[in-house]
Short mmCIF file of C-alpha atoms and ligand atoms in Angstrom, two decimals:
data_model
loop_
_atom_site.label_atom_id
_atom_site.label_comp_id
_atom_site.label_asym_id
_atom_site.label_seq_id
_atom_site.Cartn_x
_atom_site.Cartn_y
_atom_site.Cartn_z
CA MET A 1 76.73 -21.42 -53.16
CA ARG A 2 77.49 -25.02 -53.88
CA TYR A 3 74.38 -27.25 -53.21
CA ILE A 4 75.68 -30.54 -54.30
CA GLU A 5 78.90 -32.13 -54.34
CA LEU A 6 81.03 -32.39 -57.69
CA ASN A 7 80.92 -35.71 -58.16
CA GLN A 8 77.52 -36.02 -57.54
CA GLU A 9 76.92 -33.34 -60.04
CA ALA A 10 79.23 -35.25 -62.46
CA LYS A 11 77.54 -38.26 -62.46
CA TRP A 12 73.89 -36.79 -62.58
CA ILE A 13 75.03 -35.07 -65.64
CA SER A 14 76.33 -38.18 -67.12
CA GLU A 15 74.15 -40.79 -65.69
CA GLY A 16 70.90 -39.12 -65.52
CA VAL A 17 70.23 -40.64 -62.15
CA LEU A 18 71.39 -39.95 -58.68
CA VAL A 19 70.59 -42.21 -55.97
CA LEU A 20 70.88 -40.62 -52.58
CA GLU A 21 70.58 -43.72 -50.21
CA SER A 22 69.07 -42.46 -46.81
CA TYR A 23 68.85 -38.73 -47.85
CA PHE A 24 66.19 -38.25 -45.16
CA ALA A 25 67.12 -39.67 -41.91
CA PRO A 26 64.40 -42.08 -40.17
CA SER A 27 63.49 -39.02 -37.77
CA GLU A 28 62.90 -37.08 -40.55
CA ILE A 29 60.26 -39.43 -41.96
CA VAL A 30 58.55 -41.09 -38.93
CA LYS A 31 55.82 -38.42 -39.21
CA ILE A 32 55.33 -38.72 -43.07
CA GLN A 33 55.33 -42.51 -42.43
CA ASP A 34 52.64 -42.30 -39.55
CA ASP A 35 50.74 -40.27 -42.55
CA PHE A 36 50.89 -42.95 -44.89
CA ASN A 37 49.95 -45.28 -42.67
CA LYS A 38 46.39 -43.46 -41.67
CA LEU A 39 45.93 -42.53 -45.55
CA TYR A 40 46.57 -46.15 -46.90
CA GLY A 41 47.48 -48.78 -43.99
CA ASP A 42 49.79 -51.42 -44.89
CA SER A 43 46.95 -53.40 -47.02
CA ALA A 44 45.06 -52.55 -49.77
CA ASP A 45 42.16 -54.52 -48.00
CA SER A 46 41.94 -51.50 -45.20
CA LEU A 47 41.18 -49.07 -48.18
CA SER A 48 37.96 -48.71 -50.04
CA CYS A 49 38.56 -45.78 -52.56
CA TYR A 50 39.15 -46.68 -56.03
CA ASN A 51 40.59 -43.95 -58.13
CA GLY A 52 42.59 -45.99 -60.68
CA ASP A 53 43.51 -42.66 -62.70
CA HIS A 54 47.22 -40.98 -62.81
CA PRO A 55 45.98 -37.70 -61.65
CA GLY A 56 46.38 -35.14 -64.71
CA SER A 57 46.50 -37.97 -67.11
CA ASP A 58 44.17 -38.81 -69.74
CA SER A 59 45.33 -42.15 -69.97
CA LYS A 60 42.46 -44.94 -69.14
CA PRO A 61 41.98 -45.75 -65.58
CA ASN A 62 45.01 -48.19 -64.37
CA LYS A 63 45.10 -50.09 -61.09
CA GLN A 64 48.80 -49.54 -60.53
CA PHE A 65 47.75 -45.55 -59.90
CA GLU A 66 44.71 -46.43 -57.76
CA PHE A 67 46.54 -45.14 -54.43
CA ILE A 68 47.85 -41.83 -55.43
CA ASP A 69 47.07 -38.24 -53.76
CA THR A 70 48.21 -35.15 -54.78
CA LEU A 71 49.41 -31.94 -52.84
CA PRO A 72 47.57 -30.52 -50.58
CA PHE A 73 46.85 -34.03 -48.59
CA ASP A 74 44.46 -34.45 -46.16
CA ALA A 75 47.26 -35.25 -43.53
CA SER A 76 49.54 -33.47 -41.33
CA VAL A 77 51.71 -30.15 -41.57
CA GLU A 78 54.86 -32.56 -42.10
CA LEU A 79 53.43 -34.41 -45.03
CA ASN A 80 52.15 -31.19 -46.54
CA LEU A 81 55.63 -29.50 -46.50
CA PHE A 82 57.69 -32.54 -47.52
CA SER A 83 57.63 -32.06 -50.99
CA LEU A 84 59.03 -28.52 -49.93
CA HIS A 85 61.74 -29.60 -47.34
CA PRO A 86 64.77 -27.40 -47.40
CA LYS A 87 66.71 -30.33 -48.00
CA LEU A 88 64.80 -31.22 -51.32
CA ILE A 89 64.90 -27.76 -52.43
CA SER A 90 68.78 -27.31 -52.14
CA LEU A 91 69.10 -30.37 -53.65
CA SER A 92 66.59 -29.20 -56.65
CA LYS A 93 69.05 -26.04 -56.76
CA GLY A 94 72.20 -28.14 -57.09
CA LEU A 95 70.89 -30.66 -59.68
CA LEU A 96 69.30 -27.67 -61.82
CA GLY A 97 72.28 -25.15 -61.27
CA THR A 98 70.10 -22.46 -60.35
CA ASP A 99 69.18 -20.57 -57.48
CA THR A 100 65.20 -20.33 -58.37
CA VAL A 101 63.05 -23.66 -58.38
CA LEU A 102 59.41 -24.32 -58.86
CA LEU A 103 57.95 -27.45 -57.32
CA TYR A 104 55.58 -28.76 -60.03
CA GLN A 105 54.47 -32.36 -58.99
CA SER A 106 53.87 -33.76 -56.04
CA HIS A 107 52.13 -37.06 -55.35
CA THR A 108 52.19 -39.60 -52.54
CA TRP A 109 51.49 -43.34 -53.97
CA ALA A 110 51.08 -46.46 -52.12
CA LYS A 111 51.61 -49.94 -53.79
CA PHE A 112 50.60 -53.34 -52.47
CA SER A 113 51.21 -56.79 -53.34
CA GLY A 114 48.76 -58.54 -55.76
CA ARG A 115 46.58 -55.54 -55.87
CA ALA A 116 47.69 -54.31 -59.50
CA ASP A 117 50.23 -55.29 -62.22
CA TYR A 118 52.93 -52.94 -61.40
CA ASN A 119 55.71 -53.99 -63.79
CA GLN A 120 56.03 -51.23 -66.45
CA GLY A 121 58.15 -51.25 -69.51
CA LEU A 122 61.11 -49.27 -69.60
CA HIS A 123 60.12 -45.70 -70.28
CA CYS A 124 61.17 -42.11 -70.15
CA ASP A 125 58.84 -39.97 -68.43
CA PHE A 126 58.60 -36.70 -70.57
CA ASN A 127 55.04 -37.23 -71.91
CA ASN A 128 52.79 -36.04 -69.37
CA HIS A 129 55.57 -33.32 -68.30
CA THR A 130 55.98 -31.48 -71.69
CA LEU A 131 54.07 -31.24 -74.74
CA THR A 132 57.63 -31.27 -76.50
CA VAL A 133 60.51 -33.62 -75.48
CA PRO A 134 62.94 -33.17 -72.88
CA SER A 135 65.35 -30.47 -73.09
CA THR A 136 68.75 -31.41 -74.68
CA GLU A 137 70.14 -27.84 -72.72
CA GLY A 138 72.46 -28.42 -69.89
CA ARG A 139 70.74 -29.97 -67.08
CA GLY A 140 67.46 -30.31 -68.93
CA GLY A 141 65.65 -27.71 -66.95
CA SER A 142 63.78 -30.33 -64.43
CA VAL A 143 64.11 -33.41 -61.93
CA ASN A 144 62.13 -36.07 -60.80
CA TYR A 145 62.25 -37.65 -57.67
CA LEU A 146 60.94 -41.06 -56.52
CA ILE A 147 61.55 -40.79 -52.50
CA TYR A 148 60.83 -44.46 -50.60
CA LEU A 149 58.83 -43.86 -47.71
CA SER A 150 59.11 -47.76 -46.62
CA ASP A 151 62.01 -49.98 -46.99
CA VAL A 152 62.59 -51.61 -50.04
CA THR A 153 63.76 -54.90 -50.85
CA GLU A 154 63.92 -56.56 -53.95
CA LYS A 155 60.35 -57.90 -53.19
CA ASP A 156 58.87 -54.81 -52.69
CA GLY A 157 58.87 -53.41 -56.35
CA PRO A 158 62.05 -51.60 -56.53
CA PHE A 159 62.20 -48.76 -58.99
CA ARG A 160 64.70 -49.79 -61.87
CA TYR A 161 66.70 -47.41 -64.33
CA VAL A 162 69.47 -47.73 -67.14
CA SER A 163 72.15 -45.23 -66.71
CA LYS A 164 72.35 -42.57 -69.78
CA ARG A 165 75.56 -43.68 -70.23
CA ASP A 166 74.28 -47.26 -70.98
CA SER A 167 71.12 -46.46 -72.50
CA ASN A 168 72.96 -44.15 -74.99
CA GLU A 169 75.86 -46.70 -75.84
CA ILE A 170 72.87 -49.33 -76.36
CA LEU A 171 70.19 -46.71 -78.46
CA GLY A 172 72.67 -44.20 -79.55
CA HIS A 173 72.60 -40.70 -78.48
CA ARG A 174 69.26 -39.39 -76.63
CA CYS A 175 66.85 -41.87 -78.09
CA LEU A 176 63.47 -41.53 -76.32
CA ALA A 177 62.02 -44.61 -76.92
CA ALA A 178 63.34 -48.25 -76.91
CA GLN A 179 63.01 -50.64 -80.14
CA PRO A 180 62.11 -54.08 -79.69
CA LYS A 181 65.62 -55.20 -81.54
CA ASN A 182 67.24 -53.38 -78.64
CA TYR A 183 64.96 -53.70 -75.74
CA ALA A 184 66.51 -56.83 -73.89
CA ALA A 185 70.14 -55.02 -74.33
CA LEU A 186 68.64 -52.03 -72.18
CA LEU A 187 66.98 -54.61 -69.65
CA GLU A 188 70.30 -56.21 -69.37
CA LYS A 189 71.88 -52.91 -68.07
CA GLU A 190 68.78 -52.14 -65.73
CA LYS A 191 69.72 -51.43 -61.94
CA SER A 192 67.35 -51.91 -59.09
CA VAL A 193 67.06 -49.17 -56.50
CA VAL A 194 67.01 -51.41 -53.41
CA ALA A 195 66.99 -49.17 -50.43
CA PRO A 196 66.10 -47.80 -47.37
CA ALA A 197 62.98 -45.74 -46.61
CA GLY A 198 64.26 -42.08 -46.87
CA THR A 199 66.33 -42.62 -50.23
CA VAL A 200 65.95 -39.96 -53.06
CA ILE A 201 66.13 -41.30 -56.37
CA ALA A 202 66.57 -38.33 -58.72
CA TYR A 203 66.14 -38.77 -62.63
CA THR A 204 65.88 -36.73 -65.74
CA LEU A 205 63.08 -37.13 -68.28
CA ASP A 206 65.36 -38.32 -70.61
CA THR A 207 66.45 -41.35 -68.22
CA PHE A 208 64.86 -44.83 -69.13
CA HIS A 209 63.44 -46.49 -65.77
CA ARG A 210 60.37 -48.13 -64.70
CA GLY A 211 58.19 -49.56 -61.92
CA THR A 212 58.02 -53.30 -61.03
CA ASN A 213 55.95 -55.64 -59.15
CA LEU A 214 55.79 -56.37 -55.76
CA THR A 215 56.85 -60.07 -55.23
CA GLY A 216 56.54 -60.21 -51.44
CA ALA A 217 53.26 -62.06 -50.10
CA ASN A 218 52.21 -58.94 -47.92
CA SER A 219 54.59 -56.50 -49.47
CA TYR A 220 53.49 -52.75 -49.55
CA ARG A 221 55.77 -49.64 -51.09
CA TYR A 222 55.35 -46.38 -49.99
CA SER A 223 56.75 -43.25 -51.91
CA MET A 224 56.22 -40.04 -53.02
CA SER A 225 56.80 -38.62 -56.85
CA ILE A 226 58.13 -35.00 -56.76
CA SER A 227 59.09 -32.91 -59.56
CA TYR A 228 61.05 -29.45 -59.72
CA LYS A 229 61.91 -27.45 -62.51
CA SER A 230 64.20 -24.27 -63.09
CA ASN A 231 62.02 -21.05 -62.76
CA GLY A 232 61.11 -19.94 -66.32
CA ASN A 233 61.01 -23.20 -67.84
CA ASP A 234 57.73 -22.90 -68.97
CA SER A 235 57.74 -25.61 -71.54
CA VAL A 236 57.41 -28.30 -68.37
CA GLY A 237 54.79 -28.66 -66.14
CA PHE A 238 51.92 -31.08 -64.05
CA HIS A 239 49.89 -29.43 -61.50
CA VAL A 240 48.54 -26.21 -61.52
CA TRP A 241 48.43 -25.53 -57.80
CA GLN A 242 45.47 -22.75 -58.12
CA VAL A 243 43.32 -25.14 -59.51
CA THR A 244 42.40 -26.62 -56.38
CA PRO A 245 41.59 -23.65 -53.97
CA SER A 246 38.80 -25.14 -52.08
CA ARG A 247 41.38 -27.65 -50.67
CA ASN A 248 43.05 -27.33 -47.70
CA TRP A 249 46.33 -25.08 -48.53
CA SER A 250 45.89 -23.20 -45.34
CA SER A 251 48.43 -26.04 -43.65
CA ILE A 252 50.95 -24.95 -46.40
CA LEU A 253 50.20 -21.39 -46.28
CA TYR A 254 50.57 -20.84 -42.52
CA ASN A 255 53.58 -23.21 -42.02
CA ALA A 256 55.98 -22.96 -45.12
CA ASN A 257 58.82 -20.43 -44.72
CA PRO A 258 58.79 -17.55 -47.83
CA SER A 259 61.68 -19.97 -49.68
CA GLN A 260 59.42 -23.01 -49.68
CA LEU A 261 56.25 -20.58 -50.38
CA SER A 262 57.98 -19.55 -53.37
CA CYS A 263 58.40 -23.05 -55.04
CA LEU A 264 55.02 -22.71 -55.46
CA GLY A 265 54.94 -19.61 -57.29
CA ILE A 266 54.36 -17.13 -54.39
CA PRO A 267 56.72 -14.00 -55.23
CA LYS A 268 59.65 -13.90 -52.84
CA PRO A 269 59.66 -11.03 -50.14
CA GLY A 270 61.26 -7.80 -51.90
CA SER A 271 59.48 -8.98 -55.38
CA GLN A 272 57.56 -6.12 -57.32
CA PHE A 273 54.36 -8.09 -56.66
CA TRP A 274 54.21 -7.22 -52.88
CA ASN A 275 52.90 -3.82 -51.82
CA GLU A 276 50.66 -2.88 -48.93
CA ILE A 277 47.66 -3.86 -51.18
CA THR A 278 48.53 -7.02 -52.04
CA ILE A 279 49.86 -8.11 -48.37
CA ALA A 280 46.59 -6.66 -46.93
CA GLN A 281 44.30 -8.76 -49.47
CA THR A 282 46.69 -11.90 -48.96
CA LYS A 283 46.45 -11.65 -45.31
CA GLN A 284 42.54 -11.38 -45.89
CA ARG A 285 42.77 -14.58 -47.68
CA TRP A 286 44.98 -16.58 -45.52
CA PRO A 287 44.48 -14.98 -41.90
CA GLN A 288 47.35 -16.84 -40.32
CA TRP A 289 49.82 -16.18 -43.36
CA LYS A 290 53.34 -14.67 -41.85
CA SER A 291 53.46 -11.54 -43.71
CA ASP A 292 55.98 -9.79 -41.81
CA PRO A 293 59.11 -11.23 -44.09
CA TYR A 294 57.21 -9.57 -47.12
CA SER A 295 56.16 -6.00 -45.31
CA ASP A 296 59.55 -5.88 -43.79
CA CYS A 297 60.93 -5.74 -47.56
CA LEU A 298 58.67 -2.79 -48.71
O1 LIG B 1 57.08 -46.08 -59.15
C1 LIG B 1 57.77 -46.55 -59.60
O2 LIG B 1 58.85 -47.21 -59.24
C2 LIG B 1 58.56 -46.14 -61.02
C3 LIG B 1 56.98 -45.52 -61.56
C4 LIG B 1 57.12 -44.89 -62.92
O3 LIG B 1 58.29 -44.89 -63.45
C5 LIG B 1 55.69 -44.20 -63.63
O4 LIG B 1 54.88 -44.36 -63.33
O5 LIG B 1 56.29 -43.50 -64.52
FE1 LIG B 2 58.05 -43.25 -64.90
#
């Protein structure tokens, strides 16, 4: 089955970035935006929490990561299922070129003008996704998404990137860090993603990109950072979902379908893992989990 168009596939492989403008229609994100409003408001003044650390990271607290939350969210079922949206799963299958994909990162992120310095240097996102380096094989086995959940103009801190074609030309093939001598040339090639809410930016772990400052007087930017990988790609990871069993996983467990649950590592119906014992005990743990598709395959 083909999940993405051939021209999208070619662009993804040659450029390392695919921008899908308005991939989610306004009606598909209205509830998500409502949740962002409840979680973060449209100005940092309404918020009191200060976390300031990139979840899962050992870097020093950094204010640009202040308003980040990790799945599962203290929010609606819709937001909790958004990173498992069937359209995102099939896009991931297309980009990764495989039928079995895993969700390995899911964050909400709100930024507010004047609240922090969101300007980043051009970088590749691999050092907190793998202990080695991005794979050179085929499509690299993982995809990062930045999904805009508010309209992003040039004043709202747009994501900027340099296509792999351009960075390869400037830095040489497969360079993962720019040097002062070629940084200006790289910056000259960067493209800004000015796009409406619902836009999906897919990028590889070896693509140069950066966050930028919000320069509007009262700007805010809502986004989600989501990553998928091919099943079996053990060298890449970010969250270990089961490390937070006391958080509210039930809205996901009770509402996601088997295909969505499989992206969290829950074996699909028909898998050897499932038998009368494992189904009954999983049902005890999650009483409203819909076990029929699993029992039907025994
Ligand atoms: O938020 C953005 O536009 C990009 C952020 C980013 O690249 C990062 O934090 O690694
Ligand atoms: Fe990044």
